[in-house]
Every structure is written in C-alpha cells, then in structure tokens.
C-alpha cells in the first residue's frame, strides 16, 4: 500500500514502471523489512468495540467444547436435546439477549448481538443456528414487527429460553418470493379472530427451525384478508404446541436428516383453520380493528411489505458474519497444519520442507487469508451501520435501504467465501482433513446452507443491483424485476451511472493518479488508489452496461421480463463488482486509520494481496476492457506471488489473531505437534 508497506524507518518500494524481467523480490534490497506481529494487539483490533462480549462467548465455547464430540456420537434426537439445553444455558449468561431492550431483560445493544453470533460461529454450528432461530428470527420478529403488548407478553420469556419459538416464513413452493406466500389469515369479524389456513400443499411452511420438536409458538407469515380484500403478507403469533403436543388444527412433520445442522429440529407446518385472537397480529406497521377495519401508517402495500422485511435485516448481517467466522476456523487449522507438516525435499537439506514453504500452498491459502481479513473489516462496518439504524442514530429511509443492500451483498460474499475456503482448507490438509475429528466434516456440512438461508445469494445480489440501478428511488419498494427494467429504460444511461456515485469517485481517483487517461498503466500496483480505481472502473462499466442492455431490450419492444432474464447475469455481475469495491474500501480505510508500525505493515500486505488477487482473478475482464496489458497482468501475478512470500512468515500469527479457542480447532493431529 502506498500509505505504508514497510516497517518504520525503512525506504518504501518504488511504484514506478514494472520490471521487465524479474519478479518482485522480498529482499532487503527492495526496502522491505518483515514486521513483527503482536498477536494480542491484532486480536484486540479485530475484536473491536465488542472485545468483552467476544471474550465472554469464547469462555463459554471452551466450557461447552464437548458439544463438538456430542454432535458425532449422540443420536439425532439426543443431539437435538443437547443443543436445546445448551442454548438455554447460554441464555442464562445474557449473551444471547444482547440485542433486546433492557426493560425486557436484554442488553439493548444490537451490535453486541451480532458480535456474539459471529463469535459463536467458532463452535458447534447447530448451536449457532438454534440461537439464530430462537433469538434472532423468532425473537427479532416479535421485537421488530410487534408492539408493546407483544413485547411485554413474549420477550422476557423468550430471552431466557423459557419460551421457544419458530420463524415460519418459507413455504415449500415459495422461498425467496415471500410476497406470493400461499398461507392465508382471514379475519372473522364476528369472533374477533384470525383464521390461519394452509390453502394448498405447496403452501406448507417448510425447513422451519424449532418446529419439529421444541417450538411452542410460531411467527407465521400469511396473506391477510379482511372483509374479502387481500392486504398482503403480515405476521401473526400462532401457538403450534400445547403441553408438548401439536395445537388443534396444526400438523407438524419432521424434515428429517439433513446434509448438516442436525442438532436443529427443522420441520413442516400445516394450518387447518387455526384460530388466533385479533391481538396475535404483529401490528407495528398495520392493524385490524375489532370491527374489521384495516389500518396502516404506510399506504402503499409494497412499501409496507418491504419496510416490514427491512426491519429483519439483522439475520442477514449475522449469517454473513458467521460464514466469515467459519472461514477463520478452517484457515486456522489449515495454516497451522501447513506450518508443521513436512512433505518432499525442496532443497539439498535432508529434512523435508514445510507445506507452507511451497509456493503453490501459499497461493492456495494466503489469498483466502487476506480475503478473510478484508471481509472481516467490511462486516465490521456493516455491523456498525446496523447498530446505528436499529438504535435510531441514523434511521432515515435512504440509510435503511443502503443497509439492506449492503447486508444482502456482504451475506452473499461472506457465505460463498466460507464454502470456498473450507473446501480449499480441507484439501490443503490432505487425507487428515477428511477425518471428522479434524472439524472439516462439520464445517463443510453445516455451513453449506448458509448460501441459501436468509436469502439465496443470487437473489440477494439482485437486490443489490436494484438499488444500484435505481439509486433507491422513491419507487424502489414498488419495483419487482420487471419494474426495475422499465425504470432503467426510462432513464438516460449516464444518469443511472452518475446516480450510483461511483462515477464521481472514479473521476476523483483519476485526478489523483498519474498518467491522465493512462492512470491504470502508470500507477504503482501497490498504490491503494490504483487498486480502488480498478475496482471502481469495473463497477461503473458493469452498471452502465447492464443499464444499456436493459434499455436497449425495452426500447426494441421486448417484454420486460424477457429483457431482465437475458441481462440477469450481467446485473448480478455488477452487484458483485460493487460489493468487492466496498470490501476493499473498508480494508483500505482500516489500514489508513492505524498508526505507523508493524501491525500496519502486516495489514497493508494483506490488503494489497486481497486487492491484487481480485484483479488477477478477473484479469480476463480487465484485459477485454483495455485496463490491463499482458505485461501488467503478468506483473500483477508476480506481485501476488511476492506478497504471498512476505505473508508466509506471518501466517501463524495472523490466524492466531482470530482468537479461535484451541478447543474449537480440536484437530490434534493437524494443529498439534506431529511425532
């Protein structure tokens, strides 16, 4: 990084022309001095403002570490009970109630709630997801969608784990398209009750955590009908068990054995004319009077629906954080193994070489390590934004929409990263990585669904793209995919680009970098302005390209749905490019905020490695669009390899700074000393 890539008192490397022949070298001649990483200080930086909360969670993880063995040795039924008992124990410590109001027994700190969940992901992931279902989804829906009467009645008992519940949104036939749910809640004005009905087989609630065994109540999302008129999807508190048995009119079925997370009792729910009192409607955004009059402070039904769902954004923020934490566990195991496992003789020495001394092994693991750090800091910014919105510190509509978009995109990147990282780390540990004792079995199986729940990642990136293409216009909530196509088609493409603010940023960066229009050829590879400009250029180009394709198709008279289908891959690509730029910006901002010293040097190495790895990974696009010459593309690859060599001596300290308890790593043959 141009801000500081060398230890204090040394001369930074030149960022002039690239060497014609020789790759970058990590020698004293280039001014580089290897930093000394202070693991404790770096962990404090990563833990941030919630260090005490994270320390509490880590202590509890160590105290209950036997759950990792229980998951492998207990029957499914016993394991479920063990997980349930454990979350009740955790509730007694206060850590699972951090996000709830203090007047009901919570901690009143939404950011601390996410930090708790993020750190819990170092341990058994069935426990994590059960916590998420009970306190995040079920409890969060009652807190965010209900009013005082619901808060007083339910929050104190659910915070302690005395009252267990479900979040019943997803249906067999409708997952991502929540507005089209088939469950119906009809208001019976004579009885003053809502009648909940599963209208057809694919309208059954499915994959519902806590439903198969433990849940007593469910927050059920259903189409509200009042006086014969549909009012859209609303949420209701519905009893599903009475004294441990299914409530009258409720049918419950176990989803059965899953790929992973078998400590969570996912199930299916059917409702056959189940009656609940009028007060069961979670009525923060809409209510029905005794006389059957529908009332809402938000007139537009689409805006009301999206406002309701927007309050539940904490789930997406938390799942993305959990995916990043799971990646940290996998990397800690794989890096530690690579620092003590020897294979083949790479020199004249009699002793075989350590795995991490091999260039290919560095290439496999260290860019993933750098990306994990980058995502950590992006997640930190997101959690801060969430905290500000939920506490009212920054609660305007534009901020909320941007939070929803960033939460969707970060969740997608974080969970895809977990899937890729865990697989690569498993392979990097060879056959030993295949043994259940060494954690990868559970990590792979339990995190795989992270890319699906709280929103399919591709659908979430479409949400990001909608915000980019419309700049969260006043019509934002009304737009489905077809509406977005029509909206963009009605604008000048230049207007779409300028509204994203990327255009202005790119112009500013071009002014800062040397070379005028040749800024991308003249700037140093380790200049953060160059790295940011490359990602901003890609983002701007892809947004404008998507807008042009949408506009062209609609102008040619094609149906808007067909136009969107053809452009969908381009739209998602633009969203992904946008998120990669935000992640790099977060990393650069963090490194720039640090005082000069070894810690800054180490993090700058990782930041450079992340940025150049992203550019290298999409080099074909940059070359196709005239932003990379063949020579410069090769120079980037040489620089990535050189950065890997510089990070290699620091790798053990960098994974130790994640603060994953040794008991959570387990894997004694991988992280301990081999004989």
XYZ file of C-alpha atoms in Angstrom:
675
model
C 0.000 0.000 0.000
C 1.220 3.480 -0.703
C 0.316 4.536 2.825
C 2.906 2.203 4.330
C 4.282 -1.099 3.104
C 7.492 -1.121 5.040
C 8.419 -1.066 8.660
C 9.133 2.351 10.220
C 12.481 3.818 9.297
C 12.846 1.971 6.001
C 12.549 3.207 2.441
C 9.273 2.259 0.719
C 9.483 0.423 -2.587
C 9.238 2.398 -5.806
C 5.892 2.377 -7.611
C 7.242 3.413 -10.967
C 7.491 1.228 -14.060
C 7.233 -2.525 -13.668
C 10.464 -4.516 -14.022
C 10.721 -6.027 -17.458
C 12.066 -9.415 -16.409
C 12.459 -10.008 -12.728
C 9.533 -10.634 -10.361
C 9.172 -8.571 -7.217
C 11.518 -9.856 -4.524
C 11.059 -9.776 -0.762
C 14.712 -8.917 -0.102
C 16.358 -6.180 1.927
C 17.262 -4.537 -1.382
C 13.649 -3.575 -2.063
C 13.345 -1.799 1.281
C 11.075 -4.391 2.838
C 11.589 -5.323 6.483
C 9.496 -8.149 7.850
C 7.134 -6.846 10.541
C 6.777 -8.404 13.967
C 3.080 -9.145 14.544
C 1.759 -8.531 18.050
C -0.926 -11.222 18.162
C -2.705 -9.869 21.225
C -2.818 -6.337 19.822
C -4.051 -7.579 16.469
C -6.764 -9.646 18.147
C -7.868 -6.547 20.052
C -8.114 -4.699 16.755
C -10.202 -7.471 15.218
C -12.428 -7.762 18.290
C -13.058 -4.032 18.135
C -15.585 -2.340 20.387
C -17.081 -5.665 21.466
C -13.942 -7.295 22.851
C -15.548 -8.018 26.247
C -18.589 -9.614 24.642
C -16.396 -11.774 22.432
C -14.297 -12.813 25.435
C -17.451 -13.949 27.253
C -18.520 -16.023 24.268
C -15.069 -17.576 23.901
C -15.085 -18.636 27.570
C -18.467 -20.279 27.145
C -17.316 -22.033 23.985
C -14.401 -23.553 25.899
C -16.648 -24.588 28.797
C -19.028 -26.402 26.437
C -16.478 -27.741 23.949
C -17.726 -31.307 24.413
C -20.687 -30.428 22.158
C -18.325 -30.940 19.202
C -17.938 -34.581 20.178
C -21.606 -34.951 21.105
C -22.535 -33.951 17.558
C -20.680 -37.004 16.253
C -21.537 -39.589 18.907
C -25.122 -38.882 20.000
C -28.274 -39.997 18.255
C -30.019 -37.251 16.325
C -32.729 -36.973 18.954
C -30.275 -36.761 21.844
C -28.131 -34.267 19.956
C -31.150 -32.029 19.405
C -31.942 -32.097 23.103
C -28.322 -31.341 23.951
C -28.364 -28.329 21.625
C -31.647 -27.090 23.079
C -30.347 -27.397 26.643
C -27.171 -25.583 25.694
C -28.920 -22.550 24.209
C -30.984 -22.245 27.393
C -27.709 -22.325 29.357
C -26.272 -19.644 27.094
C -29.375 -17.517 27.581
C -28.723 -17.530 31.331
C -25.354 -15.833 30.726
C -27.030 -12.934 28.933
C -25.013 -13.297 25.752
C -27.927 -14.339 23.530
C -30.116 -11.434 24.635
C -27.710 -8.605 23.851
C -29.898 -7.116 21.120
C -33.180 -6.952 23.050
C -34.430 -3.915 25.005
C -33.103 -3.582 28.547
C -36.608 -3.193 30.000
C -37.372 -6.768 28.977
C -34.092 -8.268 30.187
C -31.908 -7.691 27.147
C -28.677 -5.788 26.651
C -30.009 -3.014 24.424
C -27.059 -3.314 22.035
C -27.778 -4.689 18.520
C -24.100 -4.518 17.539
C -23.150 -6.677 20.523
C -25.780 -9.198 19.433
C -24.094 -9.591 16.030
C -20.654 -9.834 17.672
C -21.980 -12.603 19.912
C -23.365 -14.542 16.962
C -20.182 -14.007 14.948
C -18.043 -15.437 17.760
C -20.404 -18.326 18.493
C -19.709 -19.462 14.920
C -16.281 -20.667 16.087
C -18.103 -23.527 17.806
C -20.836 -26.015 17.020
C -22.943 -24.560 14.226
C -26.160 -26.319 15.224
C -25.955 -24.350 18.463
C -25.316 -21.203 16.436
C -28.316 -21.730 14.158
C -30.587 -22.696 17.045
C -29.568 -19.431 18.715
C -30.294 -17.598 15.477
C -33.739 -19.154 15.137
C -34.771 -18.533 18.738
C -33.299 -15.120 19.469
C -32.688 -13.672 16.018
C -35.620 -14.808 13.890
C -38.411 -15.624 16.355
C -37.431 -13.038 18.952
C -36.375 -10.487 16.379
C -39.693 -10.713 14.537
C -41.655 -10.132 17.743
C -39.405 -7.235 18.726
C -39.299 -5.537 15.312
C -42.804 -6.290 13.993
C -44.758 -6.289 17.257
C -45.799 -3.554 19.661
C -45.803 -3.127 23.416
C -48.403 -5.802 24.050
C -46.311 -8.405 22.250
C -43.066 -7.235 23.813
C -44.438 -7.435 27.349
C -46.033 -10.822 26.832
C -43.288 -12.656 24.982
C -39.853 -11.008 25.144
C -38.977 -11.687 28.819
C -39.681 -15.411 28.455
C -38.094 -15.903 25.055
C -34.930 -14.032 26.109
C -34.408 -16.538 28.944
C -35.195 -19.521 26.723
C -38.289 -20.398 28.743
C -40.455 -19.850 25.633
C -39.139 -21.422 22.429
C -40.472 -20.419 19.052
C -40.203 -20.521 15.269
C -39.994 -18.142 12.343
C -42.477 -19.583 9.829
C -41.992 -17.663 6.598
C -40.610 -20.062 3.977
C -43.038 -22.362 2.169
C -42.341 -25.404 0.021
C -43.492 -23.524 -3.062
C -42.277 -20.057 -2.123
C -38.897 -19.321 -0.593
C -37.406 -16.127 -1.978
C -40.720 -14.756 -3.313
C -42.295 -14.002 0.060
C -44.994 -11.773 -1.414
C -46.558 -14.798 -3.104
C -46.950 -16.975 0.018
C -49.969 -19.297 -0.012
C -50.847 -19.355 3.700
C -53.905 -17.169 4.353
C -55.098 -15.388 7.511
C -58.770 -14.373 7.238
C -60.306 -12.036 9.798
C -63.585 -13.311 11.312
C -65.259 -10.119 12.475
C -67.954 -11.973 14.452
C -65.422 -13.880 16.537
C -62.728 -11.190 16.545
C -60.209 -13.812 15.413
C -57.897 -14.564 12.529
C -58.259 -17.940 10.863
C -54.931 -19.322 9.612
C -55.159 -21.790 6.720
C -52.714 -23.663 4.522
C -54.527 -23.268 1.219
C -52.666 -25.872 -0.827
C -49.958 -28.465 -0.397
C -47.065 -26.295 -1.541
C -48.173 -23.593 0.932
C -46.994 -25.666 3.883
C -44.310 -23.964 5.934
C -41.051 -25.823 5.362
C -37.490 -26.029 6.736
C -38.703 -24.216 9.866
C -36.145 -24.344 12.695
C -37.513 -25.279 16.147
C -40.696 -26.645 14.540
C -40.101 -30.400 14.582
C -39.535 -30.796 18.332
C -39.219 -27.739 20.542
C -41.208 -24.733 19.352
C -44.338 -23.673 21.242
C -45.150 -20.599 19.184
C -44.511 -19.589 15.596
C -44.415 -16.189 13.951
C -46.413 -17.144 10.861
C -46.282 -15.036 7.703
C -49.560 -15.183 5.790
C -51.691 -13.294 3.293
C -54.083 -11.145 5.309
C -57.701 -10.994 4.108
C -60.096 -8.523 5.728
C -63.663 -8.114 4.504
C -62.896 -10.097 1.376
C -59.972 -7.850 0.432
C -56.347 -9.011 0.336
C -53.933 -6.811 2.256
C -50.663 -8.591 1.543
C -48.313 -10.541 3.778
C -48.459 -9.918 7.541
C -47.085 -11.772 10.569
C -49.058 -13.494 13.345
C -48.112 -15.193 16.607
C -49.611 -18.680 16.428
C -49.409 -21.490 19.034
C -48.170 -24.701 17.413
C -47.908 -26.854 20.554
C -49.927 -27.199 23.734
C -48.351 -29.240 26.537
C -45.865 -30.675 24.067
C -48.483 -31.856 21.562
C -49.495 -30.190 18.265
C -52.073 -27.471 18.851
C -55.592 -28.011 17.465
C -55.583 -27.613 13.687
C -51.776 -27.712 13.464
C -49.978 -30.578 11.754
C -46.233 -30.948 12.296
C -43.778 -33.115 10.395
C -40.033 -33.540 10.833
C -37.942 -32.548 7.817
C -35.684 -35.498 8.603
C -31.954 -35.960 8.267
C -30.189 -33.045 6.569
C -26.786 -32.504 4.987
C -25.745 -30.783 8.198
C -27.066 -28.882 11.232
C -28.786 -31.990 12.539
C -28.919 -30.536 16.025
C -31.593 -28.155 14.731
C -35.126 -29.567 14.549
C -36.314 -28.297 11.179
C -39.889 -29.188 10.369
C -43.004 -28.578 8.290
C -46.200 -26.914 9.468
C -49.759 -27.050 8.144
C -52.642 -24.952 9.481
C -56.239 -26.152 9.137
C -58.447 -23.266 10.195
C -56.320 -22.406 13.225
C -57.919 -19.540 15.156
C -55.898 -16.882 16.967
C -57.135 -13.700 18.670
C -57.023 -10.334 16.896
C -54.110 -9.341 19.128
C -51.992 -12.098 17.542
C -51.304 -9.812 14.568
C -47.854 -8.244 14.933
C -49.147 -4.751 14.396
C -46.262 -2.307 14.266
C -46.972 -1.478 10.605
C -50.650 -2.434 10.261
C -53.623 -3.366 12.423
C -57.215 -4.585 12.161
C -59.862 -3.096 14.441
C -62.490 -5.174 16.197
C -64.965 -4.067 13.552
C -62.701 -5.349 10.788
C -61.233 -2.052 9.610
C -57.695 -2.330 8.241
C -55.357 0.487 9.253
C -51.726 1.222 8.404
C -49.472 4.287 8.629
C -47.947 3.173 5.296
C -50.498 3.464 2.478
C -48.516 1.796 -0.281
C -48.740 -2.009 0.166
C -45.388 -2.728 -1.465
C -43.635 -0.129 0.627
C -45.308 -1.545 3.723
C -44.139 -5.051 2.830
C -40.536 -4.035 2.195
C -40.470 -1.863 5.304
C -41.611 -4.871 7.328
C -38.948 -7.148 5.861
C -36.320 -4.435 6.175
C -36.632 -4.494 9.960
C -35.492 -8.144 9.889
C -32.133 -7.324 8.277
C -30.208 -8.454 11.380
C -30.500 -12.060 10.224
C -28.612 -11.418 7.005
C -25.962 -9.409 8.797
C -25.486 -12.246 11.292
C -25.335 -15.089 8.750
C -22.672 -13.296 6.727
C -20.655 -12.771 9.906
C -20.988 -16.449 10.799
C -19.710 -17.511 7.388
C -16.618 -15.350 7.817
C -16.010 -16.848 11.274
C -16.276 -20.380 9.919
C -13.636 -19.424 7.349
C -11.375 -18.281 10.185
C -11.663 -21.692 11.868
C -10.818 -23.521 8.640
C -7.835 -21.265 7.915
C -6.510 -21.545 11.456
C -6.469 -25.332 11.131
C -5.029 -25.432 7.609
C -2.323 -22.818 8.225
C -1.223 -24.411 11.486
C -1.056 -27.779 9.759
C 0.972 -26.296 6.893
C 3.442 -24.850 9.399
C 4.278 -28.220 10.931
C 3.590 -30.829 8.231
C 6.558 -31.679 6.024
C 6.421 -33.232 2.570
C 9.159 -33.891 -0.006
C 12.621 -32.385 -0.129
C 12.604 -28.981 -1.823
C 16.291 -28.253 -1.250
C 19.559 -30.022 -0.592
C 18.641 -30.371 3.072
C 17.890 -33.804 4.386
C 14.737 -32.592 6.110
C 11.570 -32.370 4.056
C 10.051 -28.924 3.516
C 7.087 -27.457 5.361
C 3.921 -27.322 3.285
C 3.620 -23.556 3.632
C 7.100 -23.108 2.166
C 5.782 -24.311 -1.188
C 4.655 -21.521 -3.498
C 1.511 -23.368 -4.557
C 0.447 -23.942 -0.971
C 0.939 -20.245 -0.273
C -1.146 -19.433 -3.339
C -3.916 -21.745 -2.118
C -4.236 -20.412 1.415
C -2.831 -16.926 1.778
C -5.098 -15.027 -0.642
C -8.011 -16.651 1.209
C -6.493 -15.421 4.468
C -6.237 -11.907 3.032
C -9.838 -12.057 1.796
C -10.995 -13.188 5.234
C -9.391 -10.134 6.813
C -10.958 -7.922 4.136
C -14.418 -9.372 4.740
C -13.940 -9.038 8.494
C -13.450 -5.283 8.206
C -16.322 -4.942 5.733
C -18.516 -6.860 8.169
C -17.363 -4.572 10.984
C -18.558 -1.522 9.024
C -21.870 -3.252 8.261
C -22.469 -4.145 11.909
C -21.804 -0.542 12.887
C -24.347 0.658 10.312
C -26.901 -1.849 11.586
C -26.359 -0.715 15.160
C -26.865 2.931 14.179
C -30.093 2.165 12.315
C -31.619 -0.061 14.992
C -30.742 2.354 17.798
C -32.054 5.356 15.874
C -28.686 7.072 15.476
C -29.108 7.009 11.676
C -32.610 5.983 10.705
C -33.625 7.793 7.522
C -35.142 5.815 4.660
C -32.119 6.132 2.364
C -29.798 4.799 5.087
C -32.104 1.868 5.745
C -32.246 0.938 2.065
C -28.472 1.138 1.751
C -28.126 -1.020 4.874
C -30.454 -3.665 3.414
C -28.459 -3.681 0.190
C -25.079 -3.896 1.882
C -26.314 -6.602 4.246
C -27.557 -8.647 1.285
C -24.292 -8.296 -0.624
C -22.000 -8.936 2.330
C -24.008 -12.018 3.267
C -23.577 -13.348 -0.280
C -19.825 -12.707 -0.402
C -19.216 -13.955 3.141
C -21.083 -17.240 2.771
C -19.683 -18.035 -0.668
C -16.250 -17.321 0.761
C -16.896 -19.786 3.575
C -17.855 -22.552 1.141
C -14.773 -21.988 -0.987
C -12.359 -21.522 1.926
C -13.462 -24.576 3.886
C -13.136 -26.772 0.798
C -9.669 -25.443 -0.047
C -8.507 -25.820 3.538
C -9.821 -29.372 3.705
C -7.886 -30.281 0.575
C -4.801 -28.494 1.886
C -4.846 -30.834 4.894
C -4.853 -33.934 2.714
C -6.396 -37.136 3.998
C -6.222 -35.907 7.580
C -8.681 -33.164 6.672
C -11.243 -35.834 5.843
C -11.399 -37.194 9.376
C -14.423 -35.982 11.339
C -12.241 -35.305 14.376
C -10.475 -32.575 12.448
C -13.612 -30.408 12.106
C -13.849 -30.066 8.345
C -16.663 -32.616 8.141
C -18.910 -30.461 10.311
C -17.674 -27.173 8.872
C -18.450 -28.237 5.304
C -21.823 -29.807 6.068
C -23.087 -27.183 8.492
C -22.125 -24.061 6.519
C -23.249 -25.233 3.087
C -26.808 -23.988 3.618
C -25.551 -20.537 4.651
C -25.573 -19.655 0.940
C -29.310 -20.379 0.885
C -30.992 -19.326 4.095
C -31.679 -15.678 4.863
C -31.913 -15.364 1.084
C -30.404 -17.226 -1.855
C -27.186 -15.428 -2.690
C -28.043 -14.762 -6.328
C -31.408 -13.312 -5.335
C -29.685 -11.136 -2.740
C -27.291 -9.775 -5.352
C -30.310 -8.874 -7.485
C -31.490 -6.766 -4.552
C -28.090 -5.053 -4.501
C -28.305 -4.424 -8.241
C -31.798 -2.952 -7.968
C -30.506 -0.364 -5.540
C -27.537 0.429 -7.804
C -29.609 0.830 -10.950
C -32.330 2.915 -9.332
C -30.295 4.693 -6.638
C -33.018 3.724 -4.146
C -35.523 5.930 -5.966
C -38.834 6.735 -4.324
C -40.352 3.918 -6.385
C -37.772 1.439 -5.030
C -40.192 -0.570 -2.888
C -42.689 -0.879 -5.753
C -40.227 -2.402 -8.181
C -40.039 -6.058 -8.949
C -37.584 -7.259 -11.592
C -39.849 -6.072 -14.397
C -40.346 -2.699 -12.751
C -36.613 -2.247 -12.458
C -36.169 -2.940 -16.172
C -38.834 -0.413 -17.074
C -37.447 2.180 -14.649
C -33.934 1.933 -16.048
C -35.234 2.005 -19.615
C -36.914 5.339 -18.909
C -33.634 6.998 -17.858
C -30.607 8.129 -19.752
C -27.878 5.575 -19.067
C -25.481 8.308 -17.977
C -27.999 9.279 -15.323
C -28.018 5.734 -13.970
C -24.238 5.714 -13.693
C -23.940 9.127 -12.092
C -26.622 8.332 -9.531
C -24.523 5.477 -8.198
C -21.809 7.916 -7.082
C -19.185 5.505 -8.411
C -18.727 7.774 -11.415
C -17.792 10.731 -9.252
C -15.374 8.618 -7.222
C -13.665 7.346 -10.341
C -13.206 10.856 -11.713
C -11.670 11.935 -8.401
C -9.275 8.985 -8.424
C -8.210 9.695 -11.997
C -7.222 13.172 -10.868
C -5.122 11.723 -8.037
C -3.249 9.142 -10.076
C -0.515 9.881 -12.604
C -0.948 9.397 -16.301
C -4.299 11.038 -17.072
C -6.302 8.607 -19.193
C -3.437 6.158 -18.788
C -3.802 6.131 -15.000
C -4.165 2.370 -14.928
C -0.887 1.864 -16.787
C 1.216 4.373 -14.866
C 0.167 3.893 -11.243
C 2.071 1.576 -8.918
C 0.484 -1.800 -8.277
C 0.651 -1.259 -4.521
C -0.990 2.152 -4.664
C -4.393 1.789 -2.971
C -5.810 4.499 -5.242
C -4.873 2.383 -8.248
C -6.424 -0.716 -6.723
C -9.627 1.131 -5.831
C -9.782 2.803 -9.227
C -9.572 -0.551 -10.995
C -12.473 -1.944 -8.985
C -14.457 1.270 -9.382
C -13.891 1.231 -13.139
C -15.136 -2.350 -13.340
C -18.184 -1.500 -11.232
C -19.081 1.607 -13.250
C -18.624 -0.192 -16.547
C -20.761 -3.148 -15.487
C -23.547 -0.948 -14.085
C -23.682 1.146 -17.238
C -23.507 -1.992 -19.384
C -26.422 -3.574 -17.554
C -28.409 -0.345 -17.858
C -27.708 -0.135 -21.608
C -28.779 -3.725 -22.181
C -31.976 -3.242 -20.186
C -32.795 -0.036 -22.039
C -31.987 -1.487 -25.450
C -34.221 -4.501 -24.948
C -37.186 -2.488 -23.718
C -36.731 0.118 -26.487
C -36.826 -2.710 -29.038
C -40.225 -3.762 -27.759
C -39.190 -6.940 -25.963
C -41.251 -7.868 -22.887
C -39.571 -6.503 -19.757
C -39.455 -9.984 -18.213
C -37.589 -11.421 -21.192
C -35.189 -8.474 -21.168
C -34.373 -8.961 -17.499
C -33.844 -12.694 -17.953
C -31.294 -12.061 -20.690
C -29.458 -9.437 -18.645
C -29.691 -11.199 -15.273
C -26.116 -12.490 -15.283
C -24.840 -9.001 -16.113
C -26.961 -7.473 -13.347
C -25.630 -9.922 -10.766
C -22.079 -9.361 -12.003
C -22.475 -5.619 -11.459
C -23.708 -6.214 -7.921
C -20.767 -8.488 -7.180
C -18.332 -5.883 -8.541
C -19.985 -3.251 -6.345
C -19.572 -5.386 -3.237
C -15.920 -6.184 -3.999
C -15.276 -2.448 -4.217
C -16.980 -1.823 -0.867
C -14.930 -4.581 0.762
C -11.667 -3.106 -0.497
C -12.704 0.370 0.608
C -13.367 -0.941 4.112
C -9.943 -2.614 4.242
C -8.131 0.466 2.942
C -9.981 2.686 5.418
C -8.991 0.406 8.290
C -5.293 0.324 7.355
C -5.195 4.090 6.879
C -6.665 4.602 10.335
C -3.823 2.719 12.030
C -0.709 4.364 13.469
C 2.547 3.599 11.710
C 4.107 0.392 12.918
C 4.480 -3.297 12.289
C 0.769 -4.001 12.609
C 0.027 -1.541 9.832
C 2.728 -3.083 7.662
C 1.267 -6.562 8.124
C -2.294 -5.474 7.360
C -1.145 -3.496 4.330
C 0.444 -6.665 2.967
C -2.895 -8.448 3.353
C -4.791 -5.536 1.842
C -2.505 -5.498 -1.196
C -2.797 -9.263 -1.512
C -6.574 -9.086 -1.400
C -6.822 -6.254 -3.932
C -4.386 -7.715 -6.448
C -5.881 -11.195 -6.080
C -9.287 -9.772 -7.004
C -7.851 -8.040 -10.053
C -5.860 -11.137 -11.015
C -8.942 -13.330 -10.592
C -10.845 -11.207 -13.126
C -7.898 -10.397 -15.353
C -9.758 -11.555 -18.460
C -12.415 -8.886 -17.918
C -9.851 -6.144 -17.294
C -7.881 -7.167 -20.392
C -11.024 -7.346 -22.532
C -11.910 -3.813 -21.467
C -8.463 -2.334 -22.012
C -7.464 -1.899 -18.374
C -4.676 -4.481 -18.286
C -1.896 -5.084 -20.750
C -0.365 -8.533 -20.983
C 2.828 -7.246 -19.370
C 0.992 -5.599 -16.482
C -1.184 -8.650 -15.963
C 1.952 -10.746 -15.579
C 3.393 -8.145 -13.210
C 0.303 -8.450 -11.007
C 0.712 -12.208 -10.832
C 4.356 -11.795 -9.881
C 3.366 -9.300 -7.202
C 0.716 -11.639 -5.794
C 3.324 -14.383 -5.516
C 5.761 -11.977 -3.848
C 3.106 -10.843 -1.380
C 2.367 -14.469 -0.533
C 6.033 -14.980 0.256
C 6.005 -11.910 2.518
C 2.847 -13.033 4.311
C 4.089 -16.593 4.768
C 6.312 -15.876 7.861
C 3.391 -14.004 9.428
C 0.675 -16.553 8.644
C 0.713 -18.330 12.004
C 0.375 -15.065 13.917
C -2.312 -13.803 11.551
C -4.568 -16.816 12.165
C -3.820 -16.775 15.903
C -5.140 -13.206 15.968
C -8.584 -14.525 15.001
C -8.812 -15.713 18.588
C -10.348 -19.096 17.807
C -10.072 -21.124 21.039
C -7.824 -24.154 20.651
C -10.674 -26.310 21.924
C -12.726 -25.191 18.919
C -9.959 -26.077 16.486
C -9.715 -29.546 18.011
C -7.885 -31.381 15.192
C -4.982 -32.507 17.438
C -3.103 -34.192 14.595
C -3.351 -31.077 12.458
C -2.669 -28.221 14.870
C -0.537 -30.050 17.439
C 2.953 -31.401 17.122
C 3.393 -34.499 14.996
C 5.755 -37.101 16.263
